[in-house]
Short mmCIF file of C-alpha atoms and ligand atoms in Angstrom, two decimals:
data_model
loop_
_atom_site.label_atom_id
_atom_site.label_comp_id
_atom_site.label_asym_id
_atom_site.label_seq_id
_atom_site.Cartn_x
_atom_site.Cartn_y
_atom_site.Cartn_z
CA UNK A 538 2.61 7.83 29.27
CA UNK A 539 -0.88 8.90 29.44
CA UNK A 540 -0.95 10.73 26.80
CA UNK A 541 0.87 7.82 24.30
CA UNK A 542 -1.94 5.47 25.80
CA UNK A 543 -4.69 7.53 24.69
CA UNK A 544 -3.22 8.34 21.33
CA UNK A 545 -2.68 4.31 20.62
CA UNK A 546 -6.93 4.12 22.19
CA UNK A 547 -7.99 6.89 19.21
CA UNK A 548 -6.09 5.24 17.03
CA UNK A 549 -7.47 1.64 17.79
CA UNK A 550 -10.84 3.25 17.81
CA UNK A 551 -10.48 5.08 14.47
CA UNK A 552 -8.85 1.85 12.61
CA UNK A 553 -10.42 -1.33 13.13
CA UNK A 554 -9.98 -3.51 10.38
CA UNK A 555 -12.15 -7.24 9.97
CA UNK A 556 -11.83 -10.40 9.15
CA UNK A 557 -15.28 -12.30 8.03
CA UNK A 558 -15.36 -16.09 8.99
CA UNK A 559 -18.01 -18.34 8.41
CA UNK A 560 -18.39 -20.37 11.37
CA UNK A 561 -21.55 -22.22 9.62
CA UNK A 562 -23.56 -19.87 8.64
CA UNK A 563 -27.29 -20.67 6.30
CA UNK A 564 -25.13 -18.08 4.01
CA UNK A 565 -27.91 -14.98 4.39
CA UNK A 566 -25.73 -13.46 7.53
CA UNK A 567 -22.74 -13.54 5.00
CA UNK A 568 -24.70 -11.54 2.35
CA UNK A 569 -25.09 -8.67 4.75
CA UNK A 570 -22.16 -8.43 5.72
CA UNK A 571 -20.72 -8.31 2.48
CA UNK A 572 -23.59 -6.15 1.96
CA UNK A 573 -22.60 -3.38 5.01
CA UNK A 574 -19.31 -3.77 3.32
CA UNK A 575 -20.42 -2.20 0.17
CA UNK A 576 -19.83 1.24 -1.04
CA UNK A 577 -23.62 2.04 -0.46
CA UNK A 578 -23.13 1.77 3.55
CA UNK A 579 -19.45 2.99 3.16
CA UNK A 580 -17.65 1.65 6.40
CA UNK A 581 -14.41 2.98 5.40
CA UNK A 582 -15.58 6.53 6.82
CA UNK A 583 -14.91 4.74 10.46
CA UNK A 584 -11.71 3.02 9.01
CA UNK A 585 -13.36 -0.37 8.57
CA UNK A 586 -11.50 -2.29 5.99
CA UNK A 587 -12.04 -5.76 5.22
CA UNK A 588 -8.95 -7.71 5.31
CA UNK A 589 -8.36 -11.49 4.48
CA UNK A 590 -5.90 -12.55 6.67
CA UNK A 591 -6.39 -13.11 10.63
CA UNK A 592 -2.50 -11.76 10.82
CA UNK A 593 -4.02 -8.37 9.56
CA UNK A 594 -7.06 -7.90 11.50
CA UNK A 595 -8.52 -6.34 14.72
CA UNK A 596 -12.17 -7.88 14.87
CA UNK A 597 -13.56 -10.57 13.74
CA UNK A 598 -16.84 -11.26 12.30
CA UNK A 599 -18.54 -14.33 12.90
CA UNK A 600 -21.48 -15.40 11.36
CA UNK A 601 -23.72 -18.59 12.00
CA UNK A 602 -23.54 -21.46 14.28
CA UNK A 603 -20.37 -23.07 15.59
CA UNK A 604 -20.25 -26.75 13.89
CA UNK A 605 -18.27 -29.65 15.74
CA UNK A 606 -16.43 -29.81 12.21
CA UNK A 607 -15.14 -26.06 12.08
CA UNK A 608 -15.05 -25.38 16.09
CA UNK A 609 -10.39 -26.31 15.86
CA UNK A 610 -10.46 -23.99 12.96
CA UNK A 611 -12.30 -21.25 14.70
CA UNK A 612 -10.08 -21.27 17.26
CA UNK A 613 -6.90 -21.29 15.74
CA UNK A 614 -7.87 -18.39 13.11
CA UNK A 615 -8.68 -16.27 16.67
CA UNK A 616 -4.96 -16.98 18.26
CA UNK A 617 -3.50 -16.20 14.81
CA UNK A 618 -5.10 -12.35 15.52
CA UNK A 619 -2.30 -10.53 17.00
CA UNK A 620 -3.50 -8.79 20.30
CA UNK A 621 -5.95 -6.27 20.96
CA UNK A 622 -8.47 -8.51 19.06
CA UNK A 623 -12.22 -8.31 19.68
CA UNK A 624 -15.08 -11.03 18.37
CA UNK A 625 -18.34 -9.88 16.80
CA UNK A 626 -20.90 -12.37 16.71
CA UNK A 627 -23.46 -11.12 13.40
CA UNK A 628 -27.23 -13.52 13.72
CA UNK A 629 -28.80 -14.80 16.28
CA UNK A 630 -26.95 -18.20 15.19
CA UNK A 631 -24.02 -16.72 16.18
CA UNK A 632 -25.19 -15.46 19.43
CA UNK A 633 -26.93 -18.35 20.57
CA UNK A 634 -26.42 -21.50 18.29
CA UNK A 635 -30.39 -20.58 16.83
CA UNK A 636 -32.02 -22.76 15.24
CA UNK A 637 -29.68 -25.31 14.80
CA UNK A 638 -28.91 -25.25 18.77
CA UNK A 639 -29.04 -28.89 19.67
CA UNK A 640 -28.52 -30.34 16.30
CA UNK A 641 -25.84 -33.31 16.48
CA UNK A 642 -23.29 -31.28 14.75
CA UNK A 643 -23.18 -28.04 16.13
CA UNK A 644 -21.46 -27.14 19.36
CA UNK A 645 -23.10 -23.86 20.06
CA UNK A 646 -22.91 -20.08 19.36
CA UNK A 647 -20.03 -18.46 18.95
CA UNK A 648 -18.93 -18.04 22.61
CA UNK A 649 -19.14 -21.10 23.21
CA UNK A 650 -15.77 -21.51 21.83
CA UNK A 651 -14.06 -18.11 21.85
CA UNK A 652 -14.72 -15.05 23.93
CA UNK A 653 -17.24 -12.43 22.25
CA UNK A 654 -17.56 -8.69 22.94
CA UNK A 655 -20.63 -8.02 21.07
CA UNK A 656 -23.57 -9.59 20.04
CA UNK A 657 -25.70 -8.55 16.92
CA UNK A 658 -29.09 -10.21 16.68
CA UNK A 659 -31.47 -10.49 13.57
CA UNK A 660 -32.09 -12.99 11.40
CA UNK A 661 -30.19 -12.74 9.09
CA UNK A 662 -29.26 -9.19 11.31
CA UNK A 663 -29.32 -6.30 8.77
CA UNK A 664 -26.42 -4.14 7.81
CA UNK A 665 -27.78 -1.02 9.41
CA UNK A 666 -27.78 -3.08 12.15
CA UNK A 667 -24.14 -4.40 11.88
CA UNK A 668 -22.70 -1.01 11.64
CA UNK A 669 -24.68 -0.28 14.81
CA UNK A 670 -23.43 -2.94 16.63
CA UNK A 671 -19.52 -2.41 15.38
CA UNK A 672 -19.60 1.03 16.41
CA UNK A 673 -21.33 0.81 19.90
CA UNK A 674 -18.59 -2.27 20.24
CA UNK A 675 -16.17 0.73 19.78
CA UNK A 676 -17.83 3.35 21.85
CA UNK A 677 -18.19 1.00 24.89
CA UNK A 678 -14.22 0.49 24.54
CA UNK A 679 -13.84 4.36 24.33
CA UNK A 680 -15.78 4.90 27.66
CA UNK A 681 -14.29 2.10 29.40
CA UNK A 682 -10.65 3.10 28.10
CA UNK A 683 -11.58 6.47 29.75
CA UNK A 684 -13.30 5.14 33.16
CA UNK A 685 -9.89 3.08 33.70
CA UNK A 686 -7.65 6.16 33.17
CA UNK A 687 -6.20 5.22 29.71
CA UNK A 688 -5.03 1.52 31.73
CA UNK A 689 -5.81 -1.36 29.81
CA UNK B 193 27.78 16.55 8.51
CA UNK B 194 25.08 18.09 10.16
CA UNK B 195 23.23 19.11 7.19
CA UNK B 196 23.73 16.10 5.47
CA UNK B 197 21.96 14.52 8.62
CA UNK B 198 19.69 17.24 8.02
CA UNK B 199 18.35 16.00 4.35
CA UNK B 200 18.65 12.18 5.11
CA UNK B 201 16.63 12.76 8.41
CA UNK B 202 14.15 15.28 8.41
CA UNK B 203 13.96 16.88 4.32
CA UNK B 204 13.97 15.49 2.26
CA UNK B 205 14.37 12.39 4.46
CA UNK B 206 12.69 10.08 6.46
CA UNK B 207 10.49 12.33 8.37
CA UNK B 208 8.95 14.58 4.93
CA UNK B 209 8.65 10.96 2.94
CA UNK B 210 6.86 9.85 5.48
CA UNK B 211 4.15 12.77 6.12
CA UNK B 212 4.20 13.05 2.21
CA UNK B 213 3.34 9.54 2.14
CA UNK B 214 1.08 8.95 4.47
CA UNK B 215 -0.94 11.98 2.34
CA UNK B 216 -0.74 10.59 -0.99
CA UNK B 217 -2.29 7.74 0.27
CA UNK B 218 -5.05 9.64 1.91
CA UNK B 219 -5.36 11.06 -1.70
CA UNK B 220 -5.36 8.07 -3.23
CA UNK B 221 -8.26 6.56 -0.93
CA UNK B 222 -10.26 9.45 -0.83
CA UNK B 223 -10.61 9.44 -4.83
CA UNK B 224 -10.83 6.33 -4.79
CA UNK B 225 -13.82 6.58 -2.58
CA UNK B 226 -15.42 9.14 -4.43
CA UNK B 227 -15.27 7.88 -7.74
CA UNK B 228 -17.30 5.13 -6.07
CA UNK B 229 -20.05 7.71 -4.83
CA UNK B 230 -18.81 7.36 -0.95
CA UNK B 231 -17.69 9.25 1.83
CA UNK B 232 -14.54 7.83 2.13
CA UNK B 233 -12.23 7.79 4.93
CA UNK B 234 -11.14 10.71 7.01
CA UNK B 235 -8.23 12.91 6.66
CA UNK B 236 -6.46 11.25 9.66
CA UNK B 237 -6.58 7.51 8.43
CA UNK B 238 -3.64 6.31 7.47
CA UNK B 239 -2.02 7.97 10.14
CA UNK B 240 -4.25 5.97 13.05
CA UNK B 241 -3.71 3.25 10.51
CA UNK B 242 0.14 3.85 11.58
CA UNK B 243 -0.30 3.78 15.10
CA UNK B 244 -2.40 1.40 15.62
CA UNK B 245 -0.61 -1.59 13.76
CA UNK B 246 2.38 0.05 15.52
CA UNK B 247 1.07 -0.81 18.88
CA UNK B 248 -0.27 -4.00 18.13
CA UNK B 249 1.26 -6.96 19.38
CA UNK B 250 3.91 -8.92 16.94
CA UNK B 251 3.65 -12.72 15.87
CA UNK B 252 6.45 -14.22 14.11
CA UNK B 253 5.29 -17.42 12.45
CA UNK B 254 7.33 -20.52 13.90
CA UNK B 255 8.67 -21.86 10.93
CA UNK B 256 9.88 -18.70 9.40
CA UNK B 257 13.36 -17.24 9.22
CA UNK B 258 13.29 -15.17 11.93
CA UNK B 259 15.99 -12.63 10.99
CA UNK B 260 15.27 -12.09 7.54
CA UNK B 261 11.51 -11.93 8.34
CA UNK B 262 12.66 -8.61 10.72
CA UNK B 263 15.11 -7.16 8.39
CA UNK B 264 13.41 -7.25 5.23
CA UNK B 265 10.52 -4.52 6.01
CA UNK B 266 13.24 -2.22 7.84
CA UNK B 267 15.85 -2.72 4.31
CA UNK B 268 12.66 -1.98 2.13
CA UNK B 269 12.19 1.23 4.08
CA UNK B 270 15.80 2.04 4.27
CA UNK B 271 16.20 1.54 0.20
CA UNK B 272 13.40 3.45 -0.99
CA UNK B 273 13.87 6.67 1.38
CA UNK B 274 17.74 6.92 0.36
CA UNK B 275 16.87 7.49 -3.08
CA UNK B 276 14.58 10.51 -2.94
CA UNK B 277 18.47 12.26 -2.06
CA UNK B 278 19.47 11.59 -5.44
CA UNK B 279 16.15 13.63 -6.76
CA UNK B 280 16.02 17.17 -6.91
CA UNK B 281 13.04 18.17 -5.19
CA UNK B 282 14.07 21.98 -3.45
CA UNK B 283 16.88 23.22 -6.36
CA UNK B 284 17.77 22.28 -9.17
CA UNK B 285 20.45 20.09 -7.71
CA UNK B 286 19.38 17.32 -5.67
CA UNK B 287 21.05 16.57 -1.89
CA UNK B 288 23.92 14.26 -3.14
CA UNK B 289 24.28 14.63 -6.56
CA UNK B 290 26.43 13.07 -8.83
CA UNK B 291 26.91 11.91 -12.62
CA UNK B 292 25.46 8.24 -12.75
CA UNK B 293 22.77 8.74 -9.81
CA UNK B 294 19.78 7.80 -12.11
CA UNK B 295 21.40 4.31 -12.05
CA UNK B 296 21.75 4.38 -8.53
CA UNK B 297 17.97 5.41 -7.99
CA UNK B 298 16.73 2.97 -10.37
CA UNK B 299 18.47 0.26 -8.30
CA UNK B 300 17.14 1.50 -5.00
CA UNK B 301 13.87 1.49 -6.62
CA UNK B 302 13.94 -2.09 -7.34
CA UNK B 303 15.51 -3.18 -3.78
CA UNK B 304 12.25 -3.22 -2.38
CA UNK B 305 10.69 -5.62 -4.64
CA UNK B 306 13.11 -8.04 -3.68
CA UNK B 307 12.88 -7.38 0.03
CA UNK B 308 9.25 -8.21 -0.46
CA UNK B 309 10.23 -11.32 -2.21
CA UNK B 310 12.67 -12.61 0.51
CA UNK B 311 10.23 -11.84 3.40
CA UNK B 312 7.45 -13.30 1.93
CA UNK B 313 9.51 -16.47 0.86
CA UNK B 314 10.88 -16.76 4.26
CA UNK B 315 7.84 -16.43 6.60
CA UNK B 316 6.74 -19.53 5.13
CA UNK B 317 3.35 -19.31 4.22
CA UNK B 318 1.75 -20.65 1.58
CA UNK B 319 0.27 -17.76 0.21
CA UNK B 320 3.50 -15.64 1.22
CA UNK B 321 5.49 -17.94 -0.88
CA UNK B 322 3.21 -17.61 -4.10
CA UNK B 323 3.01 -14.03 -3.48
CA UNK B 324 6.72 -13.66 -3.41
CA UNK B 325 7.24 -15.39 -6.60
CA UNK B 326 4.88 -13.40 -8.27
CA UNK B 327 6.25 -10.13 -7.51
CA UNK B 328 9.65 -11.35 -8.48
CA UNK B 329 8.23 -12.79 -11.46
CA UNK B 330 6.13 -9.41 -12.28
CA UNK B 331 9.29 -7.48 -11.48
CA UNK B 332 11.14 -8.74 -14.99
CA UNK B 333 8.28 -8.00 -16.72
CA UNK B 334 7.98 -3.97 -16.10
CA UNK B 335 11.39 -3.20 -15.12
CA UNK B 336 12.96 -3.75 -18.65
CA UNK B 337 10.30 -1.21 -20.37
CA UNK B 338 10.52 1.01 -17.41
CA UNK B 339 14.40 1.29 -17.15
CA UNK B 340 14.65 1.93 -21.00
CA UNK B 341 11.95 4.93 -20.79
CA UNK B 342 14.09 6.70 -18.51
CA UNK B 343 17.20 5.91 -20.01
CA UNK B 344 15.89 7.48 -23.08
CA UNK B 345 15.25 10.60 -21.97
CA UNK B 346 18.53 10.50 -20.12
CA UNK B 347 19.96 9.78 -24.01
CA UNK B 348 18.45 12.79 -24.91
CA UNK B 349 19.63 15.18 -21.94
CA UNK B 350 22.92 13.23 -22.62
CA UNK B 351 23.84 12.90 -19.06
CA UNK B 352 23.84 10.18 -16.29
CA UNK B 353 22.31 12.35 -13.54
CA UNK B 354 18.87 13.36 -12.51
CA UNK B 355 19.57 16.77 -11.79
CA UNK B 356 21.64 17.14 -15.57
CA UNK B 357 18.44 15.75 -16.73
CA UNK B 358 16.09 18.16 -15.01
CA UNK B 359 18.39 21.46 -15.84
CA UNK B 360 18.36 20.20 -19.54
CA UNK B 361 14.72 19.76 -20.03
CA UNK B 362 13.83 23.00 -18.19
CA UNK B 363 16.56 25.00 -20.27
CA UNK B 364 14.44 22.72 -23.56
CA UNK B 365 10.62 23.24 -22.34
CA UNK B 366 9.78 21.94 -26.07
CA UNK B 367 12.14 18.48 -25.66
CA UNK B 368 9.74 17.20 -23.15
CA UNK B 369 6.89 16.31 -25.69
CA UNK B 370 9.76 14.14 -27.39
CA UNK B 371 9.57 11.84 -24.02
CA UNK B 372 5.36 11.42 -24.03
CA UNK B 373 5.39 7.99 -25.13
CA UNK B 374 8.19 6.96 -22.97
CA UNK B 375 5.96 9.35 -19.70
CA UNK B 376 3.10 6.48 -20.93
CA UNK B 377 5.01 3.77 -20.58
CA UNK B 378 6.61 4.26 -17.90
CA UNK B 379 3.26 5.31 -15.85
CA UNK B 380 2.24 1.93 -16.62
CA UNK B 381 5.36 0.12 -15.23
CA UNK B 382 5.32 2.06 -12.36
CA UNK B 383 2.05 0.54 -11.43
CA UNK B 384 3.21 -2.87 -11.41
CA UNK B 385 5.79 -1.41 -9.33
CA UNK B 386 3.56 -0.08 -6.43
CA UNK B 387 1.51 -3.31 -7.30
CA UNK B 388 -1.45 -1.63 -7.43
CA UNK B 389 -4.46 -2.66 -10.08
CA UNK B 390 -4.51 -4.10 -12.90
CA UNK B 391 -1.06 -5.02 -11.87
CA UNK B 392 -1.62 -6.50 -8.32
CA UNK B 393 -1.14 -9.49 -9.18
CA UNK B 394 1.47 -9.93 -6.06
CA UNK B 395 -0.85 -9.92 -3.19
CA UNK B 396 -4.67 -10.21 -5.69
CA UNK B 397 -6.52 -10.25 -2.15
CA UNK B 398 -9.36 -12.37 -3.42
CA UNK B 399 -6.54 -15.14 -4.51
CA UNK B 400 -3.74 -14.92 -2.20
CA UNK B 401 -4.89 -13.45 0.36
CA UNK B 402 -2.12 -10.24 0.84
CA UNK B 403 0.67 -11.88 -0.83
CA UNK B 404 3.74 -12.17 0.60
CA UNK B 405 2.90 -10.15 3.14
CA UNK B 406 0.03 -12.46 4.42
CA UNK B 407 1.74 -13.30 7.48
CA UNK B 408 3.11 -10.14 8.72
CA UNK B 409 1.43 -8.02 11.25
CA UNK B 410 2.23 -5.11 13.76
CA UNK B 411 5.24 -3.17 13.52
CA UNK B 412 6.56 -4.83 10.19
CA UNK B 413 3.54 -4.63 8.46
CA UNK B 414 3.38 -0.91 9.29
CA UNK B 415 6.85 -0.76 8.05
CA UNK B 416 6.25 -2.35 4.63
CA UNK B 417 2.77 -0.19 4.48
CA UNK B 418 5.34 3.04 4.96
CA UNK B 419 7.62 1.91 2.42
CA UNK B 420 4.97 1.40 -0.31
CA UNK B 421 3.62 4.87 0.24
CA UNK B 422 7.43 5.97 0.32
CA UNK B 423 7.99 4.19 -2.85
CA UNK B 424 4.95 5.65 -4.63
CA UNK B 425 6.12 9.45 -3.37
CA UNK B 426 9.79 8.65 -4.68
CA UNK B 427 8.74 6.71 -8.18
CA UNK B 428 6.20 9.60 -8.64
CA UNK B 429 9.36 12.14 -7.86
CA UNK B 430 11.41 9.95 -10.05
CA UNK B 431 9.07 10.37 -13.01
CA UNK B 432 7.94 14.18 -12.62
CA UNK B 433 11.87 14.85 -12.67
CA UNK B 434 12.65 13.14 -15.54
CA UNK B 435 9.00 13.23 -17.79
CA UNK B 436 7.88 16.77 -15.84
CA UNK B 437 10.59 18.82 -15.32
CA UNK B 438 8.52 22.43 -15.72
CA UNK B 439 9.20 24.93 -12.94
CA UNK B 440 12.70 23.94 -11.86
CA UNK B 441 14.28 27.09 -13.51
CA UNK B 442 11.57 29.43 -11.88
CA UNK B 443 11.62 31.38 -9.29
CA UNK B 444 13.73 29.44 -6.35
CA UNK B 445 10.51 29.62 -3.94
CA UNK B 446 7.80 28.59 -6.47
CA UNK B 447 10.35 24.95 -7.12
CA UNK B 448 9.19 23.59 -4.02
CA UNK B 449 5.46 24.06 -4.43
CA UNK B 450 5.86 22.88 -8.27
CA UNK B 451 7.31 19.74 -6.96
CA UNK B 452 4.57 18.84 -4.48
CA UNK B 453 2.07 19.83 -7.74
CA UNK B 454 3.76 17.36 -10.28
CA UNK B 455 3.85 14.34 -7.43
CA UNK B 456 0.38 14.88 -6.63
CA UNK B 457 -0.54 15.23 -10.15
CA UNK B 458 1.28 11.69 -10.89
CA UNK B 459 -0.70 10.17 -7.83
CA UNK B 460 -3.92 11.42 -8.84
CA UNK B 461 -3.31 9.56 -12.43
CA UNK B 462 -2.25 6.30 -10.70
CA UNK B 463 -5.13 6.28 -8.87
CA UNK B 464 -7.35 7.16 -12.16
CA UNK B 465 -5.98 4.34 -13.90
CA UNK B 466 -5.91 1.89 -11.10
CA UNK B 467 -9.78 2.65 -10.31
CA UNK B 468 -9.97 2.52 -14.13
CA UNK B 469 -8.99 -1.46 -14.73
CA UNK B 470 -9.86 -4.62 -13.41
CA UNK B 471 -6.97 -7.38 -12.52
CA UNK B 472 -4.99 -9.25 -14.71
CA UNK B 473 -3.93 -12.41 -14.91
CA UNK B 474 0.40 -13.44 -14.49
CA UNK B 475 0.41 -14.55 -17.90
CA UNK B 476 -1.37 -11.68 -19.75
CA UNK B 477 0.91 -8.94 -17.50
CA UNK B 478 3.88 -10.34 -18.52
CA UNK B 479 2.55 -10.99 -21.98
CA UNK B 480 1.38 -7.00 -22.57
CA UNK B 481 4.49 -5.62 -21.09
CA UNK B 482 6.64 -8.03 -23.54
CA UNK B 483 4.60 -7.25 -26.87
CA UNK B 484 3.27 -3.95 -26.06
CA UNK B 485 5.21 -1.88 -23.44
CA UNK B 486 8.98 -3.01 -24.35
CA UNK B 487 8.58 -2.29 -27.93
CA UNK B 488 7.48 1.10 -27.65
CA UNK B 489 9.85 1.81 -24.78
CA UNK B 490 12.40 0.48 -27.57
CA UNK B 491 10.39 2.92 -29.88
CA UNK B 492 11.12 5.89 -27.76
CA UNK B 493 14.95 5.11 -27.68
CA UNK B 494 15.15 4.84 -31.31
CA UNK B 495 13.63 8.67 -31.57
CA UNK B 496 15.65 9.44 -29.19
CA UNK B 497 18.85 9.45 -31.02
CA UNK B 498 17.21 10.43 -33.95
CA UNK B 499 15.87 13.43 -32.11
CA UNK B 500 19.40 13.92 -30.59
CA UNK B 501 21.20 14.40 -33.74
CA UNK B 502 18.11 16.00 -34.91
CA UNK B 503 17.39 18.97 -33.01
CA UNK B 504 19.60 21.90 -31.96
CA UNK B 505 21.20 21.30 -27.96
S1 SF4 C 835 -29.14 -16.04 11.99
FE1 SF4 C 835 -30.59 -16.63 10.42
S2 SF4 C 835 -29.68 -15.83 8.54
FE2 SF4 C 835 -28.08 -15.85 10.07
S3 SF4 C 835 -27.06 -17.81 9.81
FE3 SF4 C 835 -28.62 -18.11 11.36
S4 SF4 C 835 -30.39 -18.85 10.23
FE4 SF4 C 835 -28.98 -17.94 8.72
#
């Protein structure tokens, strides 16, 4: 079994395909991650593809502040990720709510709502950064796959 | 028995398709990637691609059909690894041979299509459901041009199976520059088959999000992803044994290797012309197959029969 386990981990590590989702973004977080998507930063070397449908993907990039107005929608596009799903929050919007923390339409950063596994400051945070923060989201499940024993 | 569970399991079955596959579209991603100046992806990709939706955990959508939306990936993988028995990849002779089995590839071929259809109209989805019309309406457009290539050159061999076809064109080296049109056309067609670009009109990601396949995940997607590359390495045998057929009266050993050669060869076009053109619209596919494709398809039949009272058999 352990050695199935750690074959489906490598795999999971090698092939993690996103989903972009504005949760209310000022639009500049989008641009770089549209812009890390690019052939100039070329993610598909560590099997990032960009994929439209929540059905499809295994992380999820969020971008921006949560508003009251797309907070349901947010939610139900994360249980419509089939399971092992992870949450990337891209801006310090995302991470914290911002700027616009305490405005009368926003409900907070992104975990607020759903759970997040990493956090990716900067505003608007820079592709080099993004890629950093994806693949140190990876590495930290690689070492904690390994300090459980390949359990989940 | 046992050999015959031999060649539909393990070569060239299931098991070869799928490594083949899962190649050819590491081939087709890699050039892909450096025609745009990047890295690309590693050698192992598509096969942690594999695993991982594999292992993922399955959501069936409430309002869908729940049997059809299982059985349609496992039929599309079922149809288009059958056929590759009908196509002579290690002999001259194919696995199961028989007069008439172009026919019965050619109808194989186009079972997937409407497996893709059928799931994507059952899960239910609004983006499924356009998808799924799409493809079925795409599907009329190349499949007339497409069938009447290969049934030209099969008018030429004068004979109803693949393997009659290849031995005739490798006896006639010369009688395979009579087919080049109908090689042309049918290239094209077959990329409206794989529904790759400009023909990808199906599941245009930037429209419909991944066409009828928008709601499937997990195993069944990795199913239908295995039965697309399947389908490319089968069409792309398909057409290097009828358009290609150089090597197959060579030395026994060097067949094998010449085989691989003319498949890759065929994927490595695809992918030229699918990096090559942008998308186009429903309307204008249907609309160049119609007025361009079909009437030189028709074209090559004509010279067909002239050739075949023409030239010496
Ligand atoms: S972090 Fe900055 S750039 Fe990003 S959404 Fe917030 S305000 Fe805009």
């Amino acid at each position: 079994m352990g050695m199935i386990s750690k074959i489906i981990n490598w795999s999971r590590l090698k092939s993690p395909w996103v989903l972009h989702f504005n949760t209310g973004a000022c639009n500049a977080c989008d641009i770089e991650i549209i812009a890390a998507l690019t052939p100039s930063y070329d993610l598909e070397r560590f099997g990032v593809v960009l994929k439209a449908t929540p059905r499809h993907a295994d992380v999820l990039l969020c971008s921006g502040p949560v508003t009251k107005q797309i907070e349901s929608r947010l939610v139900r596009i994360y249980e419509q990720m089939p399971e092992p799903k992870f949450v990337v929050a891209i801006g310090s919007c995302a991470c914290s709510g911002g700027v616009f923390n305490g405005c009368y339409n926003v409900a907070g950063g992104i975990n607020s709502v759903i759970p997040v596994s990493a956090y990716i400051p900067g505003c608007p945070a820079s592709p080099k950064a993004i890629i950093d923060g994806v693949v140190k989201l990876l590495r930290s499940l690689e070492t904690k796959e390994r300090k459980s024993g390949g359990k989940k | 028995m046992l050999k015959a569970l031999f060649q539909i399991l393990i070569f060239p079955g299931v098991l070869f398709l799928f490594v083949f596959g899962l190649c050819g579209e590491f081939i087709d991603r890699k050039l892909c990637a450096r025609f745009q100046n990047r890295i690309g992806p590693p050698w192992f990709q598509p096969l942690a691609d594999f695993i991982k939706l594999v292992s993922k955990e399955e959501i069936i959508p409430e309002e869908a059909d729940i049997k059809v939306f299982k059985l349609m990936p496992v039929l599309a993988l079922t149809a288009s690894s059958v056929s590759i028995l009908y196509i002579p990849t290690l002999a001259e002779r194919s696995a199961f041979s028989f007069n008439g089995d172009v026919i019965v590839v050619l109808y194989l071929l186009t079972l997937p299509t409407f497996t893709y259809f059928l799931g994507g109209w059952y899960s239910r989805g609004v983006y499924s459901m356009i998808g799924a019309v799409r493809s079925l309406t795409q599907l009329f457009a190349y499949e007339v041009p497409l069938f009447l290539v290969i049934l030209a050159s099969a008018l030429l061999a004068d004979t109803w199976s693949l393997s009659g076809m290849v031995a005739f064109y490798s006896r006639h080296l010369g009688y395979w520059f009579c087919n080049i049109i109908g090689f042309g056309v049918a290239l094209i067609c077959f990329l409206g088959k794989l529904e790759k670009v400009p023909f990808d009109i199906p599941e245009a990601e930037t429209e419909i999000v991944a066409g009828s396949f928008t709601e499937y995940n997990g195993r069944l997607l990795a199913l239908i992803r295995t039965s697309f590359n399947i389908e490319m390495i089968v069409g792309a045998s398909l057409l290097a044994a009828v358009f290609l057929p150089f090597g197959l009266n060579l030395w026994p050993a060097l067949i094998f290797p010449f085989y691989l050669l003319q498949v890759l060869f065929i994927i490595v076009i695809i992918t030229f012309l699918r990096l090559l053109f942008a998308r186009l619209r429903l309307d204008q596919m249907i609309s160049f197959c119609w007025r361009f494709l079909a009437p030189l398809a028709f074209l090559q039949v004509i010279l067909n029969l002239i050739f075949k009272a023409v030239l010496p058999r």
